[in-house]
């Protein structure tokens, strides 16, 4: 397959509209790299530049060490799977999958062999004579993937391929595409706004926001070591909770004061927070790291009012009031809490994050790996 490198890749549309700013990413051979971020962050534009569907304003794109900036899409040996399937409605499944090979005037027997092999891999063998209108959304997406597979490209590109499917089908197709990556041992680049897709499918994640890359890393590394408040809030579901604390010194100990409760940072966190005494910082804690207490804890106790509950079977999400906003905690399904009741929770401070109020960088982890 192939190694893909973006070196300072920038895209500016007419009228000086910046779409992507100085992206530096190396996608190794056989990696499954997911670009994730909110709408308008530049992830799809980046994918289209790799495909050759958008010109690169500045920087270099290399595939297997070869400069691709001015190489036409048809000569890049890549295959793209689109969000809307892009199937020909008047053609059968077989003909849709074979179309690109026929254009290249490939031998008929070789075309048949490749299409049948891909159809078997994707469980489409019994549908080869049908037209797209006779297929479900998931089957159409498989046909689109099959059309890419038969070309045996160096790189597979996926542009939000599951966004048109219902929730159950999305879960199924996530597993199928991940399994396909494992079987093909292919280089795959996948774009999505859904961080669950990114976490469950990618071997490497590129988080984008405001036209630029925020952080690159393996899924669990980003989850545990977010470089800034945006990444911390975007990766994870339900998202990380944030509220403001003021750093102070009380009785010779560094504390983080909310007003109605006080939290004590760990010794490691305190080393970095000393510079913030007298200043406000953002405090971040994930819902699974806030623990319900039947009685007030001796330290780091938060007594908070229950404003809402969402029973989900295996767990319950409890919404708790902190100042003028709500945070979410996960509790066991057998924990009975009443709306309006004030209850005790304790955050796991070893899992907590502190962010600079102006730059929003992660204060207590200055040595996070930077690869972009």
Short mmCIF file of C-alpha atoms in Angstrom, two decimals:
data_model
loop_
_atom_site.label_atom_id
_atom_site.label_comp_id
_atom_site.label_asym_id
_atom_site.label_seq_id
_atom_site.Cartn_x
_atom_site.Cartn_y
_atom_site.Cartn_z
CA UNK A 1 0.00 0.00 0.00
CA UNK A 2 1.37 3.51 0.72
CA UNK A 3 2.67 6.15 3.07
CA UNK A 4 0.95 9.55 2.81
CA UNK A 5 2.63 12.77 3.95
CA UNK A 6 1.19 16.27 4.22
CA UNK A 7 3.85 18.94 4.69
CA UNK A 8 2.50 22.40 5.48
CA UNK A 9 -0.55 21.78 3.28
CA UNK A 10 -2.74 24.88 3.04
CA UNK A 11 -5.93 25.62 1.13
CA UNK A 12 -7.15 29.17 0.43
CA UNK A 13 -10.22 29.67 -1.75
CA UNK A 14 -10.88 32.73 -3.91
CA UNK A 15 -11.49 35.81 -1.80
CA UNK A 16 -8.78 34.82 0.69
CA UNK A 17 -11.07 32.30 2.41
CA UNK A 18 -8.83 30.03 4.50
CA UNK A 19 -10.03 26.41 4.55
CA UNK A 20 -6.97 24.52 5.85
CA UNK A 21 -3.87 26.01 7.45
CA UNK A 22 -0.42 24.38 7.40
CA UNK A 23 -1.38 20.75 7.98
CA UNK A 24 1.51 18.43 8.78
CA UNK A 25 0.52 14.75 8.98
CA UNK A 26 2.35 11.51 8.25
CA UNK A 27 0.09 8.50 7.65
CA UNK A 28 2.18 5.37 7.69
CA UNK A 29 1.68 2.38 5.39
CA UNK A 30 -1.31 0.24 6.49
CA UNK A 31 -2.53 2.81 9.05
CA UNK A 32 -6.21 3.63 9.53
CA UNK A 33 -6.09 7.40 10.04
CA UNK A 34 -9.28 9.26 11.00
CA UNK A 35 -9.68 13.03 10.56
CA UNK A 36 -12.31 14.19 13.03
CA UNK A 37 -13.75 17.55 13.98
CA UNK A 38 -16.87 19.73 13.78
CA UNK A 39 -18.40 20.90 10.51
CA UNK A 40 -16.30 23.49 8.71
CA UNK A 41 -13.02 22.57 10.42
CA UNK A 42 -11.28 21.62 7.14
CA UNK A 43 -11.21 17.83 7.38
CA UNK A 44 -13.15 17.10 4.15
CA UNK A 45 -11.14 19.74 2.28
CA UNK A 46 -7.96 17.99 3.43
CA UNK A 47 -9.29 14.66 2.14
CA UNK A 48 -10.23 16.23 -1.20
CA UNK A 49 -6.72 17.65 -1.57
CA UNK A 50 -5.28 14.16 -1.00
CA UNK A 51 -7.70 12.84 -3.64
CA UNK A 52 -6.76 15.61 -6.08
CA UNK A 53 -10.30 17.03 -6.15
CA UNK A 54 -9.04 20.32 -4.66
CA UNK A 55 -5.85 22.15 -5.61
CA UNK A 56 -3.24 22.68 -2.89
CA UNK A 57 -2.51 26.37 -2.33
CA UNK A 58 0.74 25.80 -0.44
CA UNK A 59 2.74 22.89 0.96
CA UNK A 60 3.44 19.40 -0.35
CA UNK A 61 1.50 16.15 -0.62
CA UNK A 62 3.57 12.99 -1.02
CA UNK A 63 2.41 9.42 -1.60
CA UNK A 64 5.18 6.85 -1.23
CA UNK A 65 7.68 9.69 -1.40
CA UNK A 66 6.39 11.03 -4.74
CA UNK A 67 5.15 14.62 -4.95
CA UNK A 68 1.46 14.57 -5.89
CA UNK A 69 0.51 18.27 -5.92
CA UNK A 70 0.03 18.45 -9.68
CA UNK A 71 -0.76 14.80 -10.41
CA UNK A 72 -4.33 14.29 -11.76
CA UNK A 73 -6.69 12.28 -9.51
CA UNK A 74 -6.81 9.35 -11.96
CA UNK A 75 -3.05 8.93 -11.76
CA UNK A 76 -2.74 8.95 -7.95
CA UNK A 77 -3.84 5.32 -7.52
CA UNK A 78 -6.33 6.20 -4.79
CA UNK A 79 -10.01 5.23 -4.41
CA UNK A 80 -12.63 7.35 -2.67
CA UNK A 81 -15.89 6.31 -0.99
CA UNK A 82 -18.38 9.18 -0.80
CA UNK A 83 -21.09 10.04 1.70
CA UNK A 84 -23.89 9.72 -0.87
CA UNK A 85 -22.60 6.40 -2.35
CA UNK A 86 -22.36 7.95 -5.88
CA UNK A 87 -23.73 4.83 -7.59
CA UNK A 88 -25.09 4.77 -11.15
CA UNK A 89 -28.83 4.06 -10.74
CA UNK A 90 -29.23 2.46 -14.20
CA UNK A 91 -26.40 -0.04 -13.64
CA UNK A 92 -26.44 -3.33 -11.73
CA UNK A 93 -24.30 -3.85 -8.66
CA UNK A 94 -21.83 -5.82 -10.80
CA UNK A 95 -21.56 -3.03 -13.37
CA UNK A 96 -21.22 -0.33 -10.70
CA UNK A 97 -18.33 -2.21 -9.13
CA UNK A 98 -16.74 -3.00 -12.51
CA UNK A 99 -17.15 0.44 -14.08
CA UNK A 100 -13.73 1.83 -13.18
CA UNK A 101 -12.01 -1.32 -14.42
CA UNK A 102 -13.90 -1.25 -17.73
CA UNK A 103 -12.84 2.37 -18.27
CA UNK A 104 -9.23 1.18 -17.92
CA UNK A 105 -9.97 -1.52 -20.55
CA UNK A 106 -9.02 -4.36 -18.21
CA UNK A 107 -9.46 -7.97 -19.32
CA UNK A 108 -13.07 -9.17 -18.85
CA UNK A 109 -12.09 -12.28 -16.92
CA UNK A 110 -9.90 -10.25 -14.55
CA UNK A 111 -12.77 -7.79 -14.00
CA UNK A 112 -15.12 -10.67 -13.18
CA UNK A 113 -12.58 -12.21 -10.80
CA UNK A 114 -12.02 -8.95 -8.93
CA UNK A 115 -15.72 -8.08 -8.66
CA UNK A 116 -16.68 -11.57 -7.47
CA UNK A 117 -13.85 -11.54 -4.92
CA UNK A 118 -14.92 -8.15 -3.54
CA UNK A 119 -18.60 -9.16 -3.55
CA UNK A 120 -17.82 -12.27 -1.52
CA UNK A 121 -15.78 -10.21 0.93
CA UNK A 122 -18.67 -7.75 1.38
CA UNK A 123 -21.52 -10.31 1.33
CA UNK A 124 -22.89 -8.91 -1.95
CA UNK A 125 -22.71 -12.03 -4.13
CA UNK A 126 -26.50 -12.54 -4.22
CA UNK A 127 -27.10 -8.87 -5.14
CA UNK A 128 -24.82 -8.53 -8.18
CA UNK A 129 -27.75 -8.48 -10.64
CA UNK A 130 -29.77 -5.90 -8.70
CA UNK A 131 -29.84 -2.17 -9.22
CA UNK A 132 -29.12 0.32 -6.39
CA UNK A 133 -32.81 1.20 -5.85
CA UNK A 134 -33.43 -2.43 -4.78
CA UNK A 135 -30.79 -2.23 -2.03
CA UNK A 136 -30.82 -0.93 1.53
CA UNK A 137 -28.59 1.96 2.59
CA UNK A 138 -26.05 -0.38 4.13
CA UNK A 139 -25.93 -2.54 0.99
CA UNK A 140 -25.43 0.52 -1.21
CA UNK A 141 -22.55 1.61 0.97
CA UNK A 142 -21.02 -1.86 0.61
CA UNK A 143 -21.26 -1.53 -3.17
CA UNK A 144 -19.46 1.82 -2.98
CA UNK A 145 -16.74 0.21 -0.86
CA UNK A 146 -16.57 -2.74 -3.25
CA UNK A 147 -16.07 -0.41 -6.21
CA UNK A 148 -13.03 0.98 -4.37
CA UNK A 149 -11.67 -2.46 -3.43
CA UNK A 150 -11.64 -3.86 -6.98
CA UNK A 151 -9.22 -1.16 -8.06
CA UNK A 152 -6.62 -2.33 -5.48
CA UNK A 153 -5.54 1.28 -4.86
CA UNK A 154 -2.56 2.43 -2.81
CA UNK A 155 -4.84 4.50 -0.54
CA UNK A 156 -8.54 4.29 0.39
CA UNK A 157 -10.29 7.58 1.19
CA UNK A 158 -13.63 7.67 3.04
CA UNK A 159 -15.63 10.92 3.24
CA UNK A 160 -18.21 10.53 6.05
CA UNK A 161 -19.47 7.27 4.50
CA UNK A 162 -21.84 6.32 7.32
CA UNK A 163 -23.63 9.61 7.97
CA UNK A 164 -26.67 8.63 5.87
CA UNK A 165 -27.24 5.38 7.77
CA UNK A 166 -29.38 4.82 10.85
CA UNK A 167 -27.73 4.26 14.23
CA UNK A 168 -27.84 0.45 14.17
CA UNK A 169 -26.44 0.26 10.62
CA UNK A 170 -23.67 2.72 11.48
CA UNK A 171 -22.47 0.44 14.27
CA UNK A 172 -22.56 -2.57 11.93
CA UNK A 173 -20.73 -0.77 9.12
CA UNK A 174 -18.08 0.58 11.52
CA UNK A 175 -17.24 -3.00 12.41
CA UNK A 176 -17.26 -4.09 8.76
CA UNK A 177 -14.93 -1.31 7.60
CA UNK A 178 -12.55 -1.98 10.51
CA UNK A 179 -12.56 -5.68 9.63
CA UNK A 180 -11.94 -4.78 5.99
CA UNK A 181 -8.90 -2.73 7.00
CA UNK A 182 -7.56 -5.68 8.96
CA UNK A 183 -8.06 -8.08 6.03
CA UNK A 184 -6.75 -5.80 3.28
CA UNK A 185 -3.89 -4.37 5.37
CA UNK A 186 -4.53 -1.15 3.45
CA UNK A 187 -3.73 2.50 4.08
CA UNK A 188 -7.08 4.11 4.87
CA UNK A 189 -7.91 7.77 5.51
CA UNK A 190 -11.36 8.37 6.95
CA UNK A 191 -13.19 11.65 7.60
CA UNK A 192 -16.00 11.98 10.15
CA UNK A 193 -17.55 14.46 12.57
CA UNK A 194 -18.48 11.56 14.88
CA UNK A 195 -15.83 11.06 17.58
CA UNK A 196 -17.27 7.60 18.41
CA UNK A 197 -16.41 6.49 14.85
CA UNK A 198 -12.95 7.99 15.28
CA UNK A 199 -12.30 6.28 18.62
CA UNK A 200 -13.57 2.85 17.56
CA UNK A 201 -12.06 2.68 14.07
CA UNK A 202 -8.84 4.67 13.89
CA UNK A 203 -5.32 3.52 14.69
CA UNK A 204 -4.40 7.20 14.48
CA UNK A 205 -6.70 10.21 14.98
CA UNK A 206 -6.18 13.73 13.65
CA UNK A 207 -8.37 16.20 15.58
CA UNK A 208 -9.14 19.40 13.65
CA UNK A 209 -10.78 22.68 14.61
CA UNK A 210 -10.78 26.18 13.14
CA UNK A 211 -9.02 25.08 9.92
CA UNK A 212 -6.02 23.58 11.67
CA UNK A 213 -4.82 20.42 13.38
CA UNK A 214 -5.22 20.47 17.16
CA UNK A 215 -3.66 17.11 18.05
CA UNK A 216 -2.59 13.80 16.48
CA UNK A 217 -2.29 10.49 18.29
CA UNK A 218 -3.70 7.07 19.06
CA UNK A 219 -7.32 7.10 20.32
CA UNK A 220 -6.61 6.32 23.99
CA UNK A 221 -3.65 8.70 24.08
CA UNK A 222 -5.88 11.59 22.97
CA UNK A 223 -8.56 10.51 25.45
CA UNK A 224 -6.13 10.44 28.38
CA UNK A 225 -3.79 13.26 27.34
CA UNK A 226 -5.70 16.01 25.51
CA UNK A 227 -3.44 18.91 24.58
CA UNK A 228 -6.15 21.53 25.05
CA UNK A 229 -9.72 22.13 26.16
CA UNK A 230 -11.15 21.59 22.67
CA UNK A 231 -9.65 18.11 22.27
CA UNK A 232 -10.64 17.20 25.84
CA UNK A 233 -14.25 18.17 25.17
CA UNK A 234 -14.48 16.66 21.68
CA UNK A 235 -13.03 13.22 22.42
CA UNK A 236 -15.19 11.13 24.76
CA UNK A 237 -18.91 10.56 25.20
CA UNK A 238 -20.60 12.03 27.12
CA UNK A 239 -18.08 14.86 26.73
CA UNK A 240 -15.78 16.05 29.48
CA UNK A 241 -17.33 18.43 32.03
CA UNK A 242 -15.83 21.90 32.45
CA UNK A 243 -16.27 24.60 35.07
CA UNK A 244 -14.18 27.46 36.44
CA UNK A 245 -12.05 27.25 39.60
CA UNK A 246 -9.79 29.81 41.25
CA UNK A 247 -6.34 28.63 42.34
CA UNK A 248 -5.42 29.70 45.88
CA UNK A 249 -3.23 28.78 48.82
CA UNK A 250 -4.90 27.85 52.11
CA UNK A 251 -2.99 26.72 55.20
CA UNK A 252 0.11 26.14 53.10
CA UNK A 253 -1.75 23.92 50.63
CA UNK A 254 -2.66 24.68 47.03
CA UNK A 255 -6.42 24.42 46.40
CA UNK A 256 -8.87 25.05 43.58
CA UNK A 257 -11.92 26.93 44.84
CA UNK A 258 -15.30 26.90 43.10
CA UNK A 259 -17.09 28.95 45.73
CA UNK A 260 -19.43 26.30 47.11
CA UNK A 261 -16.74 23.61 47.29
CA UNK A 262 -12.94 23.30 47.21
CA UNK A 263 -10.82 20.72 45.40
CA UNK A 264 -7.25 19.73 46.23
CA UNK A 265 -4.98 19.04 43.21
CA UNK A 266 -2.52 16.16 43.31
CA UNK A 267 1.12 16.92 44.13
CA UNK A 268 2.04 16.61 40.45
CA UNK A 269 -0.76 19.00 39.40
CA UNK A 270 0.16 21.45 42.16
CA UNK A 271 3.68 21.84 40.73
CA UNK A 272 2.25 23.35 37.56
CA UNK A 273 -0.65 25.23 39.18
CA UNK A 274 1.61 27.28 41.50
CA UNK A 275 2.03 29.81 38.71
CA UNK A 276 -1.77 30.29 38.65
CA UNK A 277 -2.32 31.29 42.30
CA UNK A 278 -4.92 34.06 42.33
CA UNK A 279 -6.06 33.20 38.79
CA UNK A 280 -9.01 31.33 37.37
CA UNK A 281 -8.55 28.13 35.34
CA UNK A 282 -10.87 25.69 33.60
CA UNK A 283 -11.31 22.40 35.45
CA UNK A 284 -12.13 19.33 33.35
CA UNK A 285 -13.43 15.98 34.58
CA UNK A 286 -15.07 13.15 32.63
CA UNK A 287 -18.52 11.85 33.71
CA UNK A 288 -17.07 8.42 34.56
CA UNK A 289 -14.52 10.05 36.91
CA UNK A 290 -17.10 11.70 39.18
CA UNK A 291 -18.10 9.25 41.90
CA UNK A 292 -21.33 9.24 43.92
CA UNK A 293 -20.89 9.20 47.72
CA UNK A 294 -23.57 8.20 50.21
CA UNK A 295 -21.98 10.57 52.75
CA UNK A 296 -19.76 13.65 52.37
CA UNK A 297 -16.11 12.78 51.64
CA UNK A 298 -13.42 14.19 53.91
CA UNK A 299 -11.71 15.86 50.93
CA UNK A 300 -12.80 17.00 47.45
CA UNK A 301 -16.50 16.69 48.28
CA UNK A 302 -18.92 18.37 45.89
CA UNK A 303 -22.48 18.73 47.16
CA UNK A 304 -24.59 19.38 44.07
CA UNK A 305 -28.24 19.57 43.12
CA UNK A 306 -29.69 16.94 40.76
CA UNK A 307 -31.37 18.71 37.82
CA UNK A 308 -32.07 15.76 35.49
CA UNK A 309 -31.53 12.02 35.01
CA UNK A 310 -31.16 9.77 31.97
CA UNK A 311 -31.53 6.04 32.81
CA UNK A 312 -29.75 4.03 30.11
CA UNK A 313 -30.08 0.53 31.52
CA UNK A 314 -26.46 -0.35 32.32
CA UNK A 315 -25.87 3.11 33.84
CA UNK A 316 -27.64 6.37 34.60
CA UNK A 317 -26.44 9.82 33.56
CA UNK A 318 -27.10 12.34 36.32
CA UNK A 319 -27.08 16.08 35.60
CA UNK A 320 -25.75 18.19 38.45
CA UNK A 321 -25.83 21.95 38.88
CA UNK A 322 -22.50 23.79 39.17
CA UNK A 323 -23.05 27.56 39.30
CA UNK A 324 -25.22 28.43 36.27
CA UNK A 325 -24.55 25.27 34.23
CA UNK A 326 -24.82 21.50 34.48
CA UNK A 327 -22.24 18.74 34.57
CA UNK A 328 -22.86 15.02 33.98
CA UNK A 329 -21.90 12.09 36.20
CA UNK A 330 -22.35 8.36 35.56
CA UNK A 331 -23.87 6.29 38.37
CA UNK A 332 -24.92 2.67 38.73
CA UNK A 333 -28.53 1.92 37.67
CA UNK A 334 -29.53 0.99 41.23
CA UNK A 335 -28.56 4.43 42.65
CA UNK A 336 -31.82 6.27 43.35
CA UNK A 337 -31.55 10.07 43.20
CA UNK A 338 -34.44 12.54 43.28
CA UNK A 339 -34.72 15.65 41.11
CA UNK A 340 -33.88 18.73 43.18
CA UNK A 341 -32.03 16.65 45.78
CA UNK A 342 -28.54 17.76 46.88
CA UNK A 343 -26.13 14.83 46.81
CA UNK A 344 -22.42 14.23 47.31
CA UNK A 345 -19.95 13.48 44.53
CA UNK A 346 -16.16 13.27 44.50
CA UNK A 347 -13.99 13.76 41.39
CA UNK A 348 -11.03 11.46 40.85
CA UNK A 349 -8.34 14.15 40.94
CA UNK A 350 -5.75 11.87 39.34
CA UNK A 351 -7.95 11.92 36.22
CA UNK A 352 -8.78 15.63 36.36
CA UNK A 353 -7.43 18.21 33.88
CA UNK A 354 -6.69 21.91 34.28
CA UNK A 355 -6.71 24.33 31.34
CA UNK A 356 -5.39 27.89 31.00
CA UNK A 357 -8.35 30.27 30.76
CA UNK A 358 -6.84 32.29 27.91
CA UNK A 359 -4.93 29.77 25.77
CA UNK A 360 -7.01 26.73 26.85
CA UNK A 361 -3.85 24.57 26.88
CA UNK A 362 -3.52 21.62 29.26
CA UNK A 363 -1.57 23.16 32.15
CA UNK A 364 -0.39 20.06 34.00
CA UNK A 365 0.81 18.04 31.00
CA UNK A 366 3.31 20.26 29.16
CA UNK A 367 5.18 17.29 27.68
CA UNK A 368 2.36 15.93 25.51
CA UNK A 369 3.82 14.53 22.27
CA UNK A 370 3.55 16.96 19.36
CA UNK A 371 3.77 15.40 15.90
CA UNK A 372 2.25 18.11 13.70
#
